[in-house]
């Protein structure tokens, strides 16, 4: 009996010790969150005067207007009526914005945890007309990885910045989905012209780049985070309604819609879903590869995928893969791979392939012969850190680390840079 009592006493003592350990505090230097309250977030969308680009992200084109995301801050509006002299019309402040898509005169944008609908029928005076609240994961901006994260209180609002300071707090395990989207590491398209080509003035949808996570199809808007597809009914353009969510895998990075199908670029490969029933996309097939970052574009029965290793992407592979797609998109075959330096986004217009190869610059190929693409190199534009492109009507819209570039490729033997808007490098 005494032994049993001693054992019970020891167990109680251990429990007390463990309980004490749960209560201990630690003082350390950390990334302390700076909050924007939910009330402030939901009254923050507004138009301001044009401003310089500082950290440009994704690009989107519609009706002679180019929209350039300023990562986590909003969208620049550029009038491209005169391609040689783009006019910076203004800036839409949208806290937490990374992606956009446009149907008719309504611009859809993420704003941290919310989806915002903005009326751009008067481009000089865009106005928020609707908002779907609490639809996206709680998202954190990029932080200094040399320091730990302090506790985050989601009740206080969204985190818009960090302050490096000493903190004292209880050490408990918390998991936060750190979906920070820098314009280089973590990173929509119409059902008519994804990835380039010709889009007539006044088309229902605009055209985005290969790094997008927003997509439009018929009367639906799709957005994807790392694993979850969010489906919105936009039959009434200005009143988006979330009608469902669907798990589409894990490590999703990009989305491309083409030929009534949805193609997800993932760190582990590419997944294909049918949009025969738009409200319930049906899984069809996967193509697996080594871990890497990999946007994808599709045209005329072929998928082009860039694989980039290092940083948050994992692995050490840098290449371009070309897949021949079966008629039903189920049995897809890798037919060629080409070495690259560190590729990001890409675009295809007819048989002309544009690849943003990071610090190696922009590369242009004749892709008519799929198994000899590297031998049909047309041009390279070095000394730029290329990120993403939209080839459209013989113009190539390209965003890079140092700014926005516009090329005229109507003469493939003499591709010309015709305009450039630099980023502001002043601190």
PDB file of C-alpha atoms in Angstrom, residues 19-319:
ATOM      1  CA  UNK A  19       1.977  22.218 -14.941  1.00  0.00           C
ATOM      2  CA  UNK A  20       4.618  24.611 -13.668  1.00  0.00           C
ATOM      3  CA  UNK A  21       6.571  24.204 -16.871  1.00  0.00           C
ATOM      4  CA  UNK A  22       3.463  25.138 -18.848  1.00  0.00           C
ATOM      5  CA  UNK A  23       3.361  28.407 -16.955  1.00  0.00           C
ATOM      6  CA  UNK A  24       6.950  29.519 -17.395  1.00  0.00           C
ATOM      7  CA  UNK A  25       7.746  32.752 -19.215  1.00  0.00           C
ATOM      8  CA  UNK A  26      10.685  33.818 -21.306  1.00  0.00           C
ATOM      9  CA  UNK A  27      12.075  37.175 -22.358  1.00  0.00           C
ATOM     10  CA  UNK A  28      13.571  37.421 -25.838  1.00  0.00           C
ATOM     11  CA  UNK A  29      13.963  39.675 -28.884  1.00  0.00           C
ATOM     12  CA  UNK A  30      11.147  39.030 -31.315  1.00  0.00           C
ATOM     13  CA  UNK A  31       9.068  40.151 -34.239  1.00  0.00           C
ATOM     14  CA  UNK A  32       6.234  41.858 -32.359  1.00  0.00           C
ATOM     15  CA  UNK A  33       3.057  42.282 -34.427  1.00  0.00           C
ATOM     16  CA  UNK A  34       1.740  45.672 -35.510  1.00  0.00           C
ATOM     17  CA  UNK A  35      -2.022  45.452 -35.988  1.00  0.00           C
ATOM     18  CA  UNK A  36      -4.651  47.023 -38.200  1.00  0.00           C
ATOM     19  CA  UNK A  37      -8.035  46.601 -36.555  1.00  0.00           C
ATOM     20  CA  UNK A  38     -10.804  44.890 -38.491  1.00  0.00           C
ATOM     21  CA  UNK A  39     -12.790  48.123 -38.466  1.00  0.00           C
ATOM     22  CA  UNK A  40      -9.840  49.979 -39.970  1.00  0.00           C
ATOM     23  CA  UNK A  41      -9.245  47.213 -42.513  1.00  0.00           C
ATOM     24  CA  UNK A  42     -12.833  47.353 -43.724  1.00  0.00           C
ATOM     25  CA  UNK A  43     -12.763  51.088 -44.307  1.00  0.00           C
ATOM     26  CA  UNK A  44      -9.280  51.278 -45.838  1.00  0.00           C
ATOM     27  CA  UNK A  45      -9.918  50.827 -49.583  1.00  0.00           C
ATOM     28  CA  UNK A  46      -9.465  54.174 -51.289  1.00  0.00           C
ATOM     29  CA  UNK A  47      -7.941  55.804 -54.350  1.00  0.00           C
ATOM     30  CA  UNK A  48      -4.880  57.977 -54.012  1.00  0.00           C
ATOM     31  CA  UNK A  49      -2.607  59.798 -56.415  1.00  0.00           C
ATOM     32  CA  UNK A  50      -0.165  57.747 -58.458  1.00  0.00           C
ATOM     33  CA  UNK A  51       2.909  56.581 -56.597  1.00  0.00           C
ATOM     34  CA  UNK A  52       6.158  54.904 -57.456  1.00  0.00           C
ATOM     35  CA  UNK A  53       6.541  51.144 -57.418  1.00  0.00           C
ATOM     36  CA  UNK A  54       8.517  49.749 -54.523  1.00  0.00           C
ATOM     37  CA  UNK A  55       7.803  46.020 -54.289  1.00  0.00           C
ATOM     38  CA  UNK A  56       5.810  45.129 -57.435  1.00  0.00           C
ATOM     39  CA  UNK A  57       4.076  41.762 -57.531  1.00  0.00           C
ATOM     40  CA  UNK A  58       1.559  40.307 -59.962  1.00  0.00           C
ATOM     41  CA  UNK A  59       0.197  41.974 -63.094  1.00  0.00           C
ATOM     42  CA  UNK A  60      -3.218  41.995 -64.784  1.00  0.00           C
ATOM     43  CA  UNK A  61      -4.414  43.536 -68.056  1.00  0.00           C
ATOM     44  CA  UNK A  62      -7.871  44.615 -69.255  1.00  0.00           C
ATOM     45  CA  UNK A  63      -9.139  47.188 -71.763  1.00  0.00           C
ATOM     46  CA  UNK A  64      -5.826  49.025 -72.253  1.00  0.00           C
ATOM     47  CA  UNK A  65      -5.309  49.213 -68.497  1.00  0.00           C
ATOM     48  CA  UNK A  66      -2.516  47.405 -66.685  1.00  0.00           C
ATOM     49  CA  UNK A  67      -2.904  46.755 -62.971  1.00  0.00           C
ATOM     50  CA  UNK A  68       0.309  46.136 -61.034  1.00  0.00           C
ATOM     51  CA  UNK A  69       0.105  44.784 -57.504  1.00  0.00           C
ATOM     52  CA  UNK A  70       2.185  46.520 -54.872  1.00  0.00           C
ATOM     53  CA  UNK A  71       2.719  43.601 -52.496  1.00  0.00           C
ATOM     54  CA  UNK A  72       0.409  43.815 -49.462  1.00  0.00           C
ATOM     55  CA  UNK A  73      -0.485  47.452 -50.184  1.00  0.00           C
ATOM     56  CA  UNK A  74      -2.714  47.744 -53.260  1.00  0.00           C
ATOM     57  CA  UNK A  75      -2.761  48.197 -57.024  1.00  0.00           C
ATOM     58  CA  UNK A  76      -1.150  50.657 -59.452  1.00  0.00           C
ATOM     59  CA  UNK A  77      -3.310  51.642 -62.456  1.00  0.00           C
ATOM     60  CA  UNK A  78      -1.443  52.237 -65.728  1.00  0.00           C
ATOM     61  CA  UNK A  79      -3.077  53.470 -68.938  1.00  0.00           C
ATOM     62  CA  UNK A  80      -1.392  51.610 -71.808  1.00  0.00           C
ATOM     63  CA  UNK A  81      -3.221  53.376 -74.655  1.00  0.00           C
ATOM     64  CA  UNK A  82       0.145  54.721 -75.770  1.00  0.00           C
ATOM     65  CA  UNK A  83       2.443  51.732 -75.090  1.00  0.00           C
ATOM     66  CA  UNK A  84       5.585  53.791 -75.512  1.00  0.00           C
ATOM     67  CA  UNK A  85       4.445  56.175 -72.784  1.00  0.00           C
ATOM     68  CA  UNK A  86       2.322  54.456 -70.098  1.00  0.00           C
ATOM     69  CA  UNK A  87       0.381  56.885 -67.922  1.00  0.00           C
ATOM     70  CA  UNK A  88       0.264  56.225 -64.196  1.00  0.00           C
ATOM     71  CA  UNK A  89      -3.361  57.063 -63.354  1.00  0.00           C
ATOM     72  CA  UNK A  90      -3.421  56.373 -59.643  1.00  0.00           C
ATOM     73  CA  UNK A  91      -3.220  53.838 -56.868  1.00  0.00           C
ATOM     74  CA  UNK A  92      -5.938  51.812 -55.117  1.00  0.00           C
ATOM     75  CA  UNK A  93      -5.006  51.225 -51.504  1.00  0.00           C
ATOM     76  CA  UNK A  94      -6.003  47.655 -50.542  1.00  0.00           C
ATOM     77  CA  UNK A  95      -4.261  46.482 -47.361  1.00  0.00           C
ATOM     78  CA  UNK A  96      -3.030  42.890 -47.624  1.00  0.00           C
ATOM     79  CA  UNK A  97      -3.541  42.659 -51.384  1.00  0.00           C
ATOM     80  CA  UNK A  98      -1.631  40.118 -53.475  1.00  0.00           C
ATOM     81  CA  UNK A  99      -4.019  38.970 -56.253  1.00  0.00           C
ATOM     82  CA  UNK A 100      -6.739  40.490 -58.420  1.00  0.00           C
ATOM     83  CA  UNK A 101      -9.109  39.484 -61.221  1.00  0.00           C
ATOM     84  CA  UNK A 102     -11.537  41.581 -63.252  1.00  0.00           C
ATOM     85  CA  UNK A 103     -14.933  40.743 -64.716  1.00  0.00           C
ATOM     86  CA  UNK A 104     -16.557  43.519 -66.760  1.00  0.00           C
ATOM     87  CA  UNK A 105     -16.072  46.608 -64.573  1.00  0.00           C
ATOM     88  CA  UNK A 106     -15.616  44.871 -61.234  1.00  0.00           C
ATOM     89  CA  UNK A 107     -12.192  44.246 -59.765  1.00  0.00           C
ATOM     90  CA  UNK A 108     -11.903  41.465 -57.191  1.00  0.00           C
ATOM     91  CA  UNK A 109      -9.027  41.643 -54.729  1.00  0.00           C
ATOM     92  CA  UNK A 110      -7.888  39.897 -51.587  1.00  0.00           C
ATOM     93  CA  UNK A 111      -7.472  42.129 -48.556  1.00  0.00           C
ATOM     94  CA  UNK A 112      -5.960  39.936 -45.862  1.00  0.00           C
ATOM     95  CA  UNK A 113      -8.885  37.748 -44.737  1.00  0.00           C
ATOM     96  CA  UNK A 114     -11.530  39.427 -46.939  1.00  0.00           C
ATOM     97  CA  UNK A 115     -12.499  39.432 -50.614  1.00  0.00           C
ATOM     98  CA  UNK A 116     -13.248  42.939 -51.885  1.00  0.00           C
ATOM     99  CA  UNK A 117     -15.285  43.927 -54.975  1.00  0.00           C
ATOM    100  CA  UNK A 118     -14.356  47.323 -56.451  1.00  0.00           C
ATOM    101  CA  UNK A 119     -16.285  49.157 -59.174  1.00  0.00           C
ATOM    102  CA  UNK A 120     -13.788  50.468 -61.764  1.00  0.00           C
ATOM    103  CA  UNK A 121     -16.309  51.716 -64.343  1.00  0.00           C
ATOM    104  CA  UNK A 122     -14.945  55.191 -63.564  1.00  0.00           C
ATOM    105  CA  UNK A 123     -11.254  54.417 -63.519  1.00  0.00           C
ATOM    106  CA  UNK A 124     -10.471  57.798 -61.979  1.00  0.00           C
ATOM    107  CA  UNK A 125     -12.734  57.022 -59.047  1.00  0.00           C
ATOM    108  CA  UNK A 126     -12.821  53.298 -58.168  1.00  0.00           C
ATOM    109  CA  UNK A 127     -15.161  52.481 -55.285  1.00  0.00           C
ATOM    110  CA  UNK A 128     -15.547  49.473 -53.024  1.00  0.00           C
ATOM    111  CA  UNK A 129     -19.049  48.084 -53.592  1.00  0.00           C
ATOM    112  CA  UNK A 130     -18.997  44.823 -51.668  1.00  0.00           C
ATOM    113  CA  UNK A 131     -16.932  42.637 -49.379  1.00  0.00           C
ATOM    114  CA  UNK A 132     -16.995  38.992 -48.327  1.00  0.00           C
ATOM    115  CA  UNK A 133     -15.578  38.920 -44.818  1.00  0.00           C
ATOM    116  CA  UNK A 134     -13.478  36.237 -43.116  1.00  0.00           C
ATOM    117  CA  UNK A 135     -13.149  34.074 -46.207  1.00  0.00           C
ATOM    118  CA  UNK A 136      -9.358  33.700 -46.466  1.00  0.00           C
ATOM    119  CA  UNK A 137      -6.824  32.269 -43.982  1.00  0.00           C
ATOM    120  CA  UNK A 138      -5.310  34.610 -41.422  1.00  0.00           C
ATOM    121  CA  UNK A 139      -2.228  35.815 -43.264  1.00  0.00           C
ATOM    122  CA  UNK A 140       1.043  37.214 -41.957  1.00  0.00           C
ATOM    123  CA  UNK A 141       3.408  39.516 -43.838  1.00  0.00           C
ATOM    124  CA  UNK A 142       7.035  38.582 -44.256  1.00  0.00           C
ATOM    125  CA  UNK A 143       9.093  38.903 -41.096  1.00  0.00           C
ATOM    126  CA  UNK A 144      12.756  38.956 -40.077  1.00  0.00           C
ATOM    127  CA  UNK A 145      13.659  35.275 -39.772  1.00  0.00           C
ATOM    128  CA  UNK A 146      16.603  36.152 -37.548  1.00  0.00           C
ATOM    129  CA  UNK A 147      14.103  36.618 -34.725  1.00  0.00           C
ATOM    130  CA  UNK A 148      11.238  34.560 -33.363  1.00  0.00           C
ATOM    131  CA  UNK A 149       7.585  35.534 -33.612  1.00  0.00           C
ATOM    132  CA  UNK A 150       5.910  37.021 -30.585  1.00  0.00           C
ATOM    133  CA  UNK A 151       2.403  35.875 -29.691  1.00  0.00           C
ATOM    134  CA  UNK A 152      -0.259  36.961 -32.150  1.00  0.00           C
ATOM    135  CA  UNK A 153      -3.745  37.928 -30.997  1.00  0.00           C
ATOM    136  CA  UNK A 154      -6.117  37.576 -33.944  1.00  0.00           C
ATOM    137  CA  UNK A 155      -8.810  39.393 -31.970  1.00  0.00           C
ATOM    138  CA  UNK A 156      -6.817  42.614 -32.287  1.00  0.00           C
ATOM    139  CA  UNK A 157      -6.973  42.622 -36.091  1.00  0.00           C
ATOM    140  CA  UNK A 158      -4.645  41.710 -38.952  1.00  0.00           C
ATOM    141  CA  UNK A 159      -0.866  41.960 -38.747  1.00  0.00           C
ATOM    142  CA  UNK A 160       0.433  44.617 -41.149  1.00  0.00           C
ATOM    143  CA  UNK A 161       4.018  44.956 -39.922  1.00  0.00           C
ATOM    144  CA  UNK A 162       6.539  43.864 -37.311  1.00  0.00           C
ATOM    145  CA  UNK A 163       8.535  45.688 -34.678  1.00  0.00           C
ATOM    146  CA  UNK A 164      11.770  44.131 -33.473  1.00  0.00           C
ATOM    147  CA  UNK A 165      11.650  44.477 -29.708  1.00  0.00           C
ATOM    148  CA  UNK A 166      12.100  42.631 -26.433  1.00  0.00           C
ATOM    149  CA  UNK A 167       9.032  40.710 -25.320  1.00  0.00           C
ATOM    150  CA  UNK A 168       8.171  38.676 -22.255  1.00  0.00           C
ATOM    151  CA  UNK A 169       5.564  35.977 -22.701  1.00  0.00           C
ATOM    152  CA  UNK A 170       4.428  32.495 -21.793  1.00  0.00           C
ATOM    153  CA  UNK A 171       5.972  29.920 -24.075  1.00  0.00           C
ATOM    154  CA  UNK A 172       3.111  27.938 -25.540  1.00  0.00           C
ATOM    155  CA  UNK A 173       2.972  26.316 -28.931  1.00  0.00           C
ATOM    156  CA  UNK A 174       0.858  28.134 -31.509  1.00  0.00           C
ATOM    157  CA  UNK A 175       0.523  27.444 -35.197  1.00  0.00           C
ATOM    158  CA  UNK A 176      -0.131  30.288 -37.582  1.00  0.00           C
ATOM    159  CA  UNK A 177      -0.435  29.805 -41.330  1.00  0.00           C
ATOM    160  CA  UNK A 178       2.449  32.007 -42.386  1.00  0.00           C
ATOM    161  CA  UNK A 179       1.322  32.598 -45.950  1.00  0.00           C
ATOM    162  CA  UNK A 180       3.492  35.609 -46.522  1.00  0.00           C
ATOM    163  CA  UNK A 181       3.719  36.427 -50.199  1.00  0.00           C
ATOM    164  CA  UNK A 182       6.868  38.209 -51.167  1.00  0.00           C
ATOM    165  CA  UNK A 183       6.950  39.171 -54.797  1.00  0.00           C
ATOM    166  CA  UNK A 184       9.715  36.672 -55.452  1.00  0.00           C
ATOM    167  CA  UNK A 185       9.267  33.517 -53.386  1.00  0.00           C
ATOM    168  CA  UNK A 186       5.674  32.438 -52.681  1.00  0.00           C
ATOM    169  CA  UNK A 187       3.807  32.980 -55.146  1.00  0.00           C
ATOM    170  CA  UNK A 188      -5.949  34.296 -63.092  1.00  0.00           C
ATOM    171  CA  UNK A 189      -6.780  33.942 -66.026  1.00  0.00           C
ATOM    172  CA  UNK A 190      -9.729  34.166 -68.368  1.00  0.00           C
ATOM    173  CA  UNK A 191     -11.367  31.169 -69.947  1.00  0.00           C
ATOM    174  CA  UNK A 192     -10.637  32.822 -73.280  1.00  0.00           C
ATOM    175  CA  UNK A 193      -7.012  33.853 -73.249  1.00  0.00           C
ATOM    176  CA  UNK A 194      -4.926  32.582 -70.382  1.00  0.00           C
ATOM    177  CA  UNK A 195      -1.224  33.096 -70.882  1.00  0.00           C
ATOM    178  CA  UNK A 196      -1.369  35.453 -73.819  1.00  0.00           C
ATOM    179  CA  UNK A 197      -2.583  35.821 -77.352  1.00  0.00           C
ATOM    180  CA  UNK A 198      -5.319  38.195 -78.476  1.00  0.00           C
ATOM    181  CA  UNK A 199      -8.089  39.597 -76.294  1.00  0.00           C
ATOM    182  CA  UNK A 200     -10.546  42.030 -77.887  1.00  0.00           C
ATOM    183  CA  UNK A 201     -11.324  45.356 -76.241  1.00  0.00           C
ATOM    184  CA  UNK A 202     -14.311  45.059 -73.914  1.00  0.00           C
ATOM    185  CA  UNK A 203     -13.916  41.327 -73.220  1.00  0.00           C
ATOM    186  CA  UNK A 204     -15.724  40.048 -70.143  1.00  0.00           C
ATOM    187  CA  UNK A 205     -12.523  38.988 -68.371  1.00  0.00           C
ATOM    188  CA  UNK A 206      -9.037  40.422 -68.254  1.00  0.00           C
ATOM    189  CA  UNK A 207      -5.753  38.521 -68.477  1.00  0.00           C
ATOM    190  CA  UNK A 208      -3.278  37.807 -65.707  1.00  0.00           C
ATOM    191  CA  UNK A 209       0.142  36.267 -65.393  1.00  0.00           C
ATOM    192  CA  UNK A 210       1.243  32.735 -64.606  1.00  0.00           C
ATOM    193  CA  UNK A 211       1.868  33.421 -60.900  1.00  0.00           C
ATOM    194  CA  UNK A 212      -1.806  34.079 -60.119  1.00  0.00           C
ATOM    195  CA  UNK A 213      -4.025  32.437 -57.498  1.00  0.00           C
ATOM    196  CA  UNK A 214      -7.255  34.022 -58.789  1.00  0.00           C
ATOM    197  CA  UNK A 215      -9.191  32.666 -61.767  1.00  0.00           C
ATOM    198  CA  UNK A 216     -12.439  33.422 -63.597  1.00  0.00           C
ATOM    199  CA  UNK A 217     -14.656  30.982 -65.436  1.00  0.00           C
ATOM    200  CA  UNK A 218     -18.164  31.716 -66.707  1.00  0.00           C
ATOM    201  CA  UNK A 219     -19.980  33.257 -63.720  1.00  0.00           C
ATOM    202  CA  UNK A 220     -17.534  32.030 -61.094  1.00  0.00           C
ATOM    203  CA  UNK A 221     -14.469  33.396 -59.373  1.00  0.00           C
ATOM    204  CA  UNK A 222     -11.972  30.899 -57.973  1.00  0.00           C
ATOM    205  CA  UNK A 223      -9.259  31.709 -55.472  1.00  0.00           C
ATOM    206  CA  UNK A 224      -6.796  29.253 -53.976  1.00  0.00           C
ATOM    207  CA  UNK A 225      -4.588  29.318 -50.914  1.00  0.00           C
ATOM    208  CA  UNK A 226      -2.057  26.620 -50.058  1.00  0.00           C
ATOM    209  CA  UNK A 227      -4.657  23.859 -50.052  1.00  0.00           C
ATOM    210  CA  UNK A 228      -8.190  25.213 -50.274  1.00  0.00           C
ATOM    211  CA  UNK A 229     -10.093  26.341 -53.366  1.00  0.00           C
ATOM    212  CA  UNK A 230     -12.694  29.035 -52.632  1.00  0.00           C
ATOM    213  CA  UNK A 231     -15.601  29.270 -55.090  1.00  0.00           C
ATOM    214  CA  UNK A 232     -17.606  32.480 -55.525  1.00  0.00           C
ATOM    215  CA  UNK A 233     -20.772  33.065 -57.540  1.00  0.00           C
ATOM    216  CA  UNK A 234     -20.303  36.332 -59.459  1.00  0.00           C
ATOM    217  CA  UNK A 235     -23.368  36.142 -61.677  1.00  0.00           C
ATOM    218  CA  UNK A 236     -24.068  39.582 -60.229  1.00  0.00           C
ATOM    219  CA  UNK A 237     -20.648  41.140 -60.740  1.00  0.00           C
ATOM    220  CA  UNK A 238     -20.790  43.456 -57.766  1.00  0.00           C
ATOM    221  CA  UNK A 239     -22.221  40.949 -55.301  1.00  0.00           C
ATOM    222  CA  UNK A 240     -19.784  38.017 -55.005  1.00  0.00           C
ATOM    223  CA  UNK A 241     -21.083  35.200 -52.841  1.00  0.00           C
ATOM    224  CA  UNK A 242     -18.946  32.371 -51.521  1.00  0.00           C
ATOM    225  CA  UNK A 243     -20.758  29.154 -52.376  1.00  0.00           C
ATOM    226  CA  UNK A 244     -18.237  26.542 -51.342  1.00  0.00           C
ATOM    227  CA  UNK A 245     -14.724  25.420 -50.531  1.00  0.00           C
ATOM    228  CA  UNK A 246     -12.845  22.398 -51.763  1.00  0.00           C
ATOM    229  CA  UNK A 247      -9.537  20.854 -50.805  1.00  0.00           C
ATOM    230  CA  UNK A 248      -7.377  20.543 -53.920  1.00  0.00           C
ATOM    231  CA  UNK A 249      -4.221  19.152 -52.362  1.00  0.00           C
ATOM    232  CA  UNK A 250      -1.358  20.767 -50.544  1.00  0.00           C
ATOM    233  CA  UNK A 251       1.486  23.209 -51.429  1.00  0.00           C
ATOM    234  CA  UNK A 252      -0.599  24.894 -54.164  1.00  0.00           C
ATOM    235  CA  UNK A 253       1.184  27.927 -55.615  1.00  0.00           C
ATOM    236  CA  UNK A 254      -0.569  28.983 -58.827  1.00  0.00           C
ATOM    237  CA  UNK A 255      -3.768  28.431 -60.794  1.00  0.00           C
ATOM    238  CA  UNK A 256      -4.349  28.509 -64.560  1.00  0.00           C
ATOM    239  CA  UNK A 257      -7.720  28.020 -66.254  1.00  0.00           C
ATOM    240  CA  UNK A 258      -7.861  26.749 -69.833  1.00  0.00           C
ATOM    241  CA  UNK A 259     -10.273  24.730 -71.990  1.00  0.00           C
ATOM    242  CA  UNK A 260     -12.823  24.159 -69.200  1.00  0.00           C
ATOM    243  CA  UNK A 261     -10.100  22.818 -66.915  1.00  0.00           C
ATOM    244  CA  UNK A 262      -8.134  24.075 -63.953  1.00  0.00           C
ATOM    245  CA  UNK A 263      -4.386  23.509 -63.655  1.00  0.00           C
ATOM    246  CA  UNK A 264      -2.677  23.947 -60.289  1.00  0.00           C
ATOM    247  CA  UNK A 265       1.045  24.506 -60.071  1.00  0.00           C
ATOM    248  CA  UNK A 266       2.280  22.898 -56.840  1.00  0.00           C
ATOM    249  CA  UNK A 267       5.653  22.465 -55.197  1.00  0.00           C
ATOM    250  CA  UNK A 268       5.298  18.731 -55.755  1.00  0.00           C
ATOM    251  CA  UNK A 269       3.819  18.816 -59.260  1.00  0.00           C
ATOM    252  CA  UNK A 270       0.790  19.806 -61.343  1.00  0.00           C
ATOM    253  CA  UNK A 271      -2.830  18.775 -60.665  1.00  0.00           C
ATOM    254  CA  UNK A 272      -5.671  18.960 -63.199  1.00  0.00           C
ATOM    255  CA  UNK A 273      -9.373  19.411 -62.411  1.00  0.00           C
ATOM    256  CA  UNK A 274     -12.363  19.430 -64.750  1.00  0.00           C
ATOM    257  CA  UNK A 275     -14.803  22.364 -64.629  1.00  0.00           C
ATOM    258  CA  UNK A 276     -17.626  20.417 -66.259  1.00  0.00           C
ATOM    259  CA  UNK A 277     -19.526  21.144 -63.033  1.00  0.00           C
ATOM    260  CA  UNK A 278     -18.079  24.561 -62.105  1.00  0.00           C
ATOM    261  CA  UNK A 279     -19.309  24.443 -58.520  1.00  0.00           C
ATOM    262  CA  UNK A 280     -17.621  21.086 -57.881  1.00  0.00           C
ATOM    263  CA  UNK A 281     -14.332  20.837 -59.817  1.00  0.00           C
ATOM    264  CA  UNK A 282     -13.458  17.191 -60.430  1.00  0.00           C
ATOM    265  CA  UNK A 283      -9.939  15.862 -59.924  1.00  0.00           C
ATOM    266  CA  UNK A 284      -8.550  14.218 -63.085  1.00  0.00           C
ATOM    267  CA  UNK A 285      -4.806  13.703 -62.849  1.00  0.00           C
ATOM    268  CA  UNK A 286      -1.446  14.664 -61.379  1.00  0.00           C
ATOM    269  CA  UNK A 287       2.069  15.058 -62.680  1.00  0.00           C
ATOM    270  CA  UNK A 288       4.671  14.733 -59.927  1.00  0.00           C
ATOM    271  CA  UNK A 289       8.188  16.120 -59.902  1.00  0.00           C
ATOM    272  CA  UNK A 290      10.924  17.008 -57.440  1.00  0.00           C
ATOM    273  CA  UNK A 291      10.047  19.647 -54.854  1.00  0.00           C
ATOM    274  CA  UNK A 292      10.239  23.127 -56.381  1.00  0.00           C
ATOM    275  CA  UNK A 293       8.224  26.260 -57.140  1.00  0.00           C
ATOM    276  CA  UNK A 294       6.392  25.788 -60.413  1.00  0.00           C
ATOM    277  CA  UNK A 295       3.923  28.033 -62.247  1.00  0.00           C
ATOM    278  CA  UNK A 296       2.234  26.454 -65.277  1.00  0.00           C
ATOM    279  CA  UNK A 297       0.695  27.712 -68.528  1.00  0.00           C
ATOM    280  CA  UNK A 298      -1.251  25.624 -71.032  1.00  0.00           C
ATOM    281  CA  UNK A 299      -1.891  26.014 -74.766  1.00  0.00           C
ATOM    282  CA  UNK A 300      -2.843  23.761 -77.671  1.00  0.00           C
ATOM    283  CA  UNK A 301      -2.502  20.453 -75.861  1.00  0.00           C
ATOM    284  CA  UNK A 302       0.750  21.176 -74.022  1.00  0.00           C
ATOM    285  CA  UNK A 303       1.618  22.349 -70.527  1.00  0.00           C
ATOM    286  CA  UNK A 304       4.761  24.357 -69.833  1.00  0.00           C
ATOM    287  CA  UNK A 305       6.041  24.253 -66.259  1.00  0.00           C
ATOM    288  CA  UNK A 306       9.008  26.066 -64.750  1.00  0.00           C
ATOM    289  CA  UNK A 307      10.684  24.454 -61.736  1.00  0.00           C
ATOM    290  CA  UNK A 308      12.745  26.598 -59.386  1.00  0.00           C
ATOM    291  CA  UNK A 309      14.716  25.300 -56.435  1.00  0.00           C
ATOM    292  CA  UNK A 310      16.178  26.967 -53.371  1.00  0.00           C
ATOM    293  CA  UNK A 311      14.751  29.556 -50.948  1.00  0.00           C
ATOM    294  CA  UNK A 312      11.288  28.498 -49.799  1.00  0.00           C
ATOM    295  CA  UNK A 313      10.903  26.248 -52.854  1.00  0.00           C
ATOM    296  CA  UNK A 314      13.107  23.388 -51.685  1.00  0.00           C
ATOM    297  CA  UNK A 315      15.241  21.173 -53.908  1.00  0.00           C
ATOM    298  CA  UNK A 316      17.956  22.291 -56.283  1.00  0.00           C
ATOM    299  CA  UNK A 317      16.322  21.781 -59.688  1.00  0.00           C
ATOM    300  CA  UNK A 318      15.947  24.678 -62.122  1.00  0.00           C
ATOM    301  CA  UNK A 319      14.356  23.700 -65.418  1.00  0.00           C
TER     302      UNK A 319
END
